[in-house]
Amino acid sequence: MSNDLGAFLSARRALVTPQQAGIPHGGVRRVPGLRREEVAMLAGLSADYYLRLERGRDRNPSVQVLESIARVLQLDEEHLAYLLTLVADSTRKRRRRPRRETVPAGALKLLDSLVQPAFIEGRYFDILASNSLAQALSPALAKGGNQLRDLFLNPAEQALHPEWENMTECFVANLRQAVGTDIDDPRFIELTGELSLASARFRQLWARHEVRGQRGTPIRLNHPQVGELTLNRERLSIAGAEGLMLVVYHADAGSSDAEKLTLLASAGLPAIREPRAGQLARS
């Protein structure tokens, strides 16, 4: 039986230094971050009880216990909300089979009408539909692609993002929140299995158990035809299609970025080349 709660607590415990927790420096330490007994002491728990939690021997801690631990581990609201989903619930209903991700016809019509780069993504960042300007921005945004896979394994896509390390960190944290406790989803298993085998960077980030929701944010790009530009990225929920998002990139009005986006749209510039055989992505 998997021990998601224990894995999360152990990973987050390793990220809190004694100094951050207010514990005086006590010489050489064998483990990174806090010791189990230190977390227990600061949370007002017995060391034995906390050990049982990490080892999966107690899967039903109270909300109050988890909130105390979250305070010691300095978890924000998103990480606390994720932590609460990891607690076993004997009354939890049997999980329904995952439904095929189908884009509503109205959403496709809206996508086709947009003059900005836009695409529709699924729960695990699969590209379910995109417009021509999105594909001119990056061929990885064509239908059938997966943003996570390209970000970690496609050198051309990595070169597009000068802030690649920050992007990978955000996407992995977003994936952790999106999957929640549905870790037996076949698509999730397939994707994370491939990335874990092929990318050391993914393995490192996945082990941190960071949890973060996506927000509208500026994205820096280094496009091979129009050069550097910064676009705003907005993610909009699609009504009646749980987990599907409409993602739109747009430039600030009157900016040089807007001019570059217009040039890209009007000139029909060629897409970024796919990596040739033998090219290696950053891992």
GROMACS .gro file of C-alpha atoms in nm:
model
  283
    1MET     CA    1   0.000   0.000   0.000
    2SER     CA    2   0.136   0.342  -0.095
    3ASN     CA    3   0.220   0.588   0.180
    4ASP     CA    4   0.155   0.927   0.019
    5LEU     CA    5   0.112   1.103   0.353
    6GLY     CA    6   0.445   0.976   0.485
    7ALA     CA    7   0.627   1.061   0.163
    8PHE     CA    8   0.489   1.414   0.170
    9LEU     CA    9   0.576   1.474   0.537
   10SER     CA   10   0.927   1.338   0.492
   11ALA     CA   11   0.993   1.548   0.182
   12ARG     CA   12   0.865   1.870   0.337
   13ARG     CA   13   1.047   1.804   0.666
   14ALA     CA   14   1.374   1.790   0.475
   15LEU     CA   15   1.316   2.141   0.339
   16VAL     CA   16   1.288   2.317   0.679
   17THR     CA   17   1.617   2.404   0.843
   18PRO     CA   18   1.658   2.404   1.223
   19GLN     CA   19   1.725   2.777   1.205
   20GLN     CA   20   1.393   2.837   1.026
   21ALA     CA   21   1.215   2.634   1.293
   22GLY     CA   22   1.388   2.825   1.576
   23ILE     CA   23   1.602   2.533   1.689
   24PRO     CA   24   1.956   2.628   1.803
   25HIS     CA   25   2.237   2.490   1.590
   26GLY     CA   26   2.358   2.167   1.747
   27GLY     CA   27   2.662   2.063   1.546
   28VAL     CA   28   2.675   1.803   1.271
   29ARG     CA   29   2.337   1.667   1.159
   30ARG     CA   30   2.292   1.341   0.969
   31VAL     CA   31   1.971   1.440   0.790
   32PRO     CA   32   1.875   1.751   0.591
   33GLY     CA   33   1.610   1.965   0.752
   34LEU     CA   34   1.432   1.871   1.072
   35ARG     CA   35   1.447   1.539   1.255
   36ARG     CA   36   1.122   1.354   1.314
   37GLU     CA   37   1.141   1.408   1.689
   38GLU     CA   38   1.189   1.782   1.634
   39VAL     CA   39   0.874   1.804   1.422
   40ALA     CA   40   0.686   1.608   1.687
   41MET     CA   41   0.811   1.832   1.969
   42LEU     CA   42   0.727   2.155   1.786
   43ALA     CA   43   0.384   2.024   1.684
   44GLY     CA   44   0.302   1.908   2.037
   45LEU     CA   45   0.292   1.539   1.943
   46SER     CA   46   0.468   1.234   2.077
   47ALA     CA   47   0.769   1.123   1.873
   48ASP     CA   48   0.618   0.774   1.846
   49TYR     CA   49   0.291   0.904   1.704
   50TYR     CA   50   0.466   1.120   1.444
   51LEU     CA   51   0.683   0.824   1.346
   52ARG     CA   52   0.367   0.617   1.290
   53LEU     CA   53   0.232   0.890   1.063
   54GLU     CA   54   0.543   0.900   0.845
   55ARG     CA   55   0.560   0.521   0.824
   56GLY     CA   56   0.195   0.490   0.727
   57ARG     CA   57   0.087   0.308   1.043
   58ASP     CA   58  -0.170   0.575   1.127
   59ARG     CA   59  -0.362   0.704   0.827
   60ASN     CA   60  -0.636   0.896   1.006
   61PRO     CA   61  -0.484   1.191   1.193
   62SER     CA   62  -0.722   1.469   1.290
   63VAL     CA   63  -0.735   1.801   1.108
   64GLN     CA   64  -0.593   1.966   1.420
   65VAL     CA   65  -0.290   1.735   1.415
   66LEU     CA   66  -0.227   1.803   1.047
   67GLU     CA   67  -0.261   2.178   1.098
   68SER     CA   68  -0.006   2.163   1.381
   69ILE     CA   69   0.237   1.970   1.162
   70ALA     CA   70   0.174   2.210   0.873
   71ARG     CA   71   0.266   2.502   1.099
   72VAL     CA   72   0.598   2.339   1.191
   73LEU     CA   73   0.672   2.252   0.829
   74GLN     CA   74   0.581   2.609   0.729
   75LEU     CA   75   0.327   2.497   0.470
   76ASP     CA   76   0.120   2.760   0.293
   77GLU     CA   77  -0.255   2.724   0.233
   78GLU     CA   78  -0.212   2.530  -0.092
   79HIS     CA   79   0.024   2.278   0.067
   80LEU     CA   80  -0.205   2.242   0.369
   81ALA     CA   81  -0.505   2.181   0.145
   82TYR     CA   82  -0.307   1.915  -0.040
   83LEU     CA   83  -0.194   1.758   0.288
   84LEU     CA   84  -0.557   1.724   0.400
   85THR     CA   85  -0.642   1.533   0.080
   86LEU     CA   86  -0.383   1.267   0.168
   87VAL     CA   87  -0.566   1.153   0.480
   88ALA     CA   88  -0.743   0.819   0.439
   89ASP     CA   89  -1.123   0.838   0.444
   90SER     CA   90  -1.304   0.513   0.506
   91THR     CA   91  -1.621   0.663   0.364
   92ARG     CA   92  -1.457   0.774   0.040
   93LYS     CA   93  -1.661   0.661  -0.257
   94ARG     CA   94  -1.510   0.431  -0.513
   95ARG     CA   95  -1.331   0.640  -0.774
   96ARG     CA   96  -1.503   0.661  -1.109
   97ARG     CA   97  -1.318   0.560  -1.419
   98PRO     CA   98  -1.146   0.865  -1.573
   99ARG     CA   99  -1.355   1.018  -1.846
  100ARG     CA  100  -1.208   1.095  -2.182
  101GLU     CA  101  -1.115   1.460  -2.206
  102THR     CA  102  -1.341   1.605  -2.476
  103VAL     CA  103  -1.342   1.971  -2.569
  104PRO     CA  104  -1.695   2.119  -2.597
  105ALA     CA  105  -1.790   2.247  -2.943
  106GLY     CA  106  -1.848   2.599  -2.809
  107ALA     CA  107  -1.498   2.613  -2.665
  108LEU     CA  108  -1.353   2.511  -3.001
  109LYS     CA  109  -1.546   2.790  -3.173
  110LEU     CA  110  -1.418   3.041  -2.919
  111LEU     CA  111  -1.063   2.915  -2.969
  112ASP     CA  112  -1.088   2.962  -3.346
  113SER     CA  113  -1.216   3.319  -3.301
  114LEU     CA  114  -0.928   3.438  -3.085
  115VAL     CA  115  -0.657   3.652  -3.244
  116GLN     CA  116  -0.414   3.576  -2.960
  117PRO     CA  117  -0.213   3.254  -2.924
  118ALA     CA  118  -0.444   3.015  -2.743
  119PHE     CA  119  -0.490   2.647  -2.673
  120ILE     CA  120  -0.696   2.410  -2.460
  121GLU     CA  121  -0.513   2.187  -2.214
  122GLY     CA  122  -0.621   1.884  -2.014
  123ARG     CA  123  -0.561   1.791  -1.654
  124TYR     CA  124  -0.208   1.668  -1.720
  125PHE     CA  125  -0.113   1.948  -1.963
  126ASP     CA  126  -0.199   1.755  -2.278
  127ILE     CA  127  -0.276   1.987  -2.571
  128LEU     CA  128  -0.631   1.905  -2.678
  129ALA     CA  129  -0.671   2.188  -2.932
  130SER     CA  130  -0.481   2.502  -3.037
  131ASN     CA  131  -0.497   2.784  -3.289
  132SER     CA  132  -0.241   2.861  -3.558
  133LEU     CA  133  -0.076   3.149  -3.370
  134ALA     CA  134  -0.012   2.927  -3.069
  135GLN     CA  135   0.159   2.679  -3.300
  136ALA     CA  136   0.361   2.961  -3.457
  137LEU     CA  137   0.472   3.055  -3.108
  138SER     CA  138   0.575   2.694  -3.044
  139PRO     CA  139   0.502   2.375  -3.242
  140ALA     CA  140   0.491   2.197  -2.906
  141LEU     CA  141   0.151   2.362  -2.861
  142ALA     CA  142  -0.002   2.161  -3.145
  143LYS     CA  143  -0.283   1.918  -3.069
  144GLY     CA  144  -0.149   1.591  -2.930
  145GLY     CA  145   0.151   1.741  -2.753
  146ASN     CA  146   0.215   1.753  -2.382
  147GLN     CA  147   0.366   2.062  -2.224
  148LEU     CA  148   0.541   1.875  -1.943
  149ARG     CA  149   0.699   1.623  -2.176
  150ASP     CA  150   0.824   1.892  -2.415
  151LEU     CA  151   0.946   2.117  -2.136
  152PHE     CA  152   1.165   1.841  -1.993
  153LEU     CA  153   1.262   1.641  -2.302
  154ASN     CA  154   1.251   1.872  -2.606
  155PRO     CA  155   1.565   2.091  -2.650
  156ALA     CA  156   1.386   2.328  -2.888
  157GLU     CA  157   1.113   2.393  -2.633
  158GLN     CA  158   1.370   2.441  -2.357
  159ALA     CA  159   1.552   2.699  -2.568
  160LEU     CA  160   1.225   2.891  -2.602
  161HIS     CA  161   1.216   2.950  -2.225
  162PRO     CA  162   1.508   3.152  -2.082
  163GLU     CA  163   1.357   3.093  -1.737
  164TRP     CA  164   1.342   2.717  -1.793
  165GLU     CA  165   1.427   2.619  -1.436
  166ASN     CA  166   1.147   2.834  -1.293
  167MET     CA  167   0.905   2.701  -1.554
  168THR     CA  168   0.981   2.340  -1.470
  169GLU     CA  169   0.942   2.406  -1.100
  170CYS     CA  170   0.602   2.567  -1.154
  171PHE     CA  171   0.471   2.295  -1.385
  172VAL     CA  172   0.570   2.012  -1.153
  173ALA     CA  173   0.408   2.186  -0.856
  174ASN     CA  174   0.096   2.240  -1.068
  175LEU     CA  175   0.091   1.872  -1.165
  176ARG     CA  176   0.116   1.770  -0.799
  177GLN     CA  177  -0.191   1.980  -0.719
  178ALA     CA  178  -0.383   1.864  -1.027
  179VAL     CA  179  -0.341   1.494  -0.956
  180GLY     CA  180  -0.420   1.513  -0.585
  181THR     CA  181  -0.471   1.157  -0.465
  182ASP     CA  182  -0.562   1.016  -0.809
  183ILE     CA  183  -0.219   0.862  -0.849
  184ASP     CA  184  -0.363   0.545  -1.002
  185ASP     CA  185  -0.485   0.733  -1.310
  186PRO     CA  186  -0.327   0.552  -1.610
  187ARG     CA  187  -0.241   0.878  -1.789
  188PHE     CA  188  -0.069   1.012  -1.478
  189ILE     CA  189   0.129   0.690  -1.431
  190GLU     CA  190   0.236   0.689  -1.795
  191LEU     CA  191   0.348   1.052  -1.796
  192THR     CA  192   0.532   1.061  -1.463
  193GLY     CA  193   0.691   0.724  -1.532
  194GLU     CA  194   0.836   0.845  -1.863
  195LEU     CA  195   0.960   1.172  -1.716
  196SER     CA  196   1.109   1.005  -1.408
  197LEU     CA  197   1.312   0.770  -1.627
  198ALA     CA  198   1.425   1.036  -1.875
  199SER     CA  199   1.481   1.349  -1.666
  200ALA     CA  200   1.688   1.393  -1.351
  201ARG     CA  201   1.542   1.743  -1.319
  202PHE     CA  202   1.188   1.601  -1.305
  203ARG     CA  203   1.288   1.341  -1.046
  204GLN     CA  204   1.444   1.611  -0.830
  205LEU     CA  205   1.140   1.838  -0.845
  206TRP     CA  206   0.886   1.559  -0.801
  207ALA     CA  207   1.062   1.446  -0.483
  208ARG     CA  208   1.017   1.791  -0.327
  209HIS     CA  209   0.635   1.753  -0.309
  210GLU     CA  210   0.579   2.118  -0.396
  211VAL     CA  211   0.212   2.203  -0.451
  212ARG     CA  212   0.100   2.514  -0.637
  213GLY     CA  213  -0.197   2.621  -0.846
  214GLN     CA  214  -0.143   2.797  -1.177
  215ARG     CA  215  -0.211   3.168  -1.190
  216GLY     CA  216  -0.208   3.433  -1.459
  217THR     CA  217   0.153   3.539  -1.496
  218PRO     CA  218   0.398   3.699  -1.744
  219ILE     CA  219   0.602   3.449  -1.945
  220ARG     CA  220   0.937   3.532  -2.104
  221LEU     CA  221   1.010   3.370  -2.439
  222ASN     CA  222   1.310   3.368  -2.669
  223HIS     CA  223   1.155   3.301  -3.009
  224PRO     CA  224   1.400   3.208  -3.287
  225GLN     CA  225   1.227   3.438  -3.539
  226VAL     CA  226   1.105   3.745  -3.348
  227GLY     CA  227   1.347   3.739  -3.055
  228GLU     CA  228   1.270   3.796  -2.689
  229LEU     CA  229   0.919   3.885  -2.585
  230THR     CA  230   0.711   3.878  -2.270
  231LEU     CA  231   0.351   3.763  -2.287
  232ASN     CA  232   0.082   3.743  -2.024
  233ARG     CA  233  -0.059   3.393  -1.974
  234GLU     CA  234  -0.419   3.353  -1.860
  235ARG     CA  235  -0.585   3.019  -1.777
  236LEU     CA  236  -0.965   3.012  -1.791
  237SER     CA  237  -1.187   2.724  -1.678
  238ILE     CA  238  -1.419   2.578  -1.942
  239ALA     CA  239  -1.772   2.536  -1.812
  240GLY     CA  240  -1.903   2.181  -1.830
  241ALA     CA  241  -1.557   2.032  -1.890
  242GLU     CA  242  -1.395   1.956  -1.555
  243GLY     CA  243  -1.018   1.992  -1.559
  244LEU     CA  244  -1.000   2.154  -1.903
  245MET     CA  245  -0.855   2.503  -1.932
  246LEU     CA  246  -0.841   2.763  -2.208
  247VAL     CA  247  -0.492   2.916  -2.204
  248VAL     CA  248  -0.440   3.251  -2.377
  249TYR     CA  249  -0.115   3.441  -2.431
  250HIS     CA  250  -0.147   3.816  -2.482
  251ALA     CA  251   0.088   4.113  -2.492
  252ASP     CA  252   0.048   4.450  -2.323
  253ALA     CA  253  -0.128   4.689  -2.561
  254GLY     CA  254   0.110   4.914  -2.757
  255SER     CA  255   0.421   4.728  -2.646
  256SER     CA  256   0.704   4.598  -2.860
  257ASP     CA  257   0.588   4.252  -2.757
  258ALA     CA  258   0.251   4.321  -2.918
  259GLU     CA  259   0.428   4.426  -3.238
  260LYS     CA  260   0.630   4.104  -3.242
  261LEU     CA  261   0.316   3.900  -3.188
  262THR     CA  262   0.149   4.080  -3.479
  263LEU     CA  263   0.453   4.013  -3.697
  264LEU     CA  264   0.444   3.648  -3.606
  265ALA     CA  265   0.075   3.629  -3.695
  266SER     CA  266   0.096   3.817  -4.024
  267ALA     CA  267   0.420   3.682  -4.166
  268GLY     CA  268   0.341   3.313  -4.130
  269LEU     CA  269   0.688   3.254  -3.989
  270PRO     CA  270   0.809   2.894  -3.980
  271ALA     CA  271   0.772   2.702  -3.659
  272ILE     CA  272   1.059   2.604  -3.433
  273ARG     CA  273   1.224   2.291  -3.560
  274GLU     CA  274   1.168   1.968  -3.375
  275PRO     CA  275   1.482   1.819  -3.221
  276ARG     CA  276   1.687   1.602  -3.452
  277ALA     CA  277   1.769   1.245  -3.368
  278GLY     CA  278   2.054   1.237  -3.120
  279GLN     CA  279   1.979   1.575  -2.964
  280LEU     CA  280   1.964   1.561  -2.588
  281ALA     CA  281   1.743   1.770  -2.366
  282ARG     CA  282   1.849   1.917  -2.037
  283SER     CA  283   1.773   1.661  -1.769
   0.00000   0.00000   0.00000
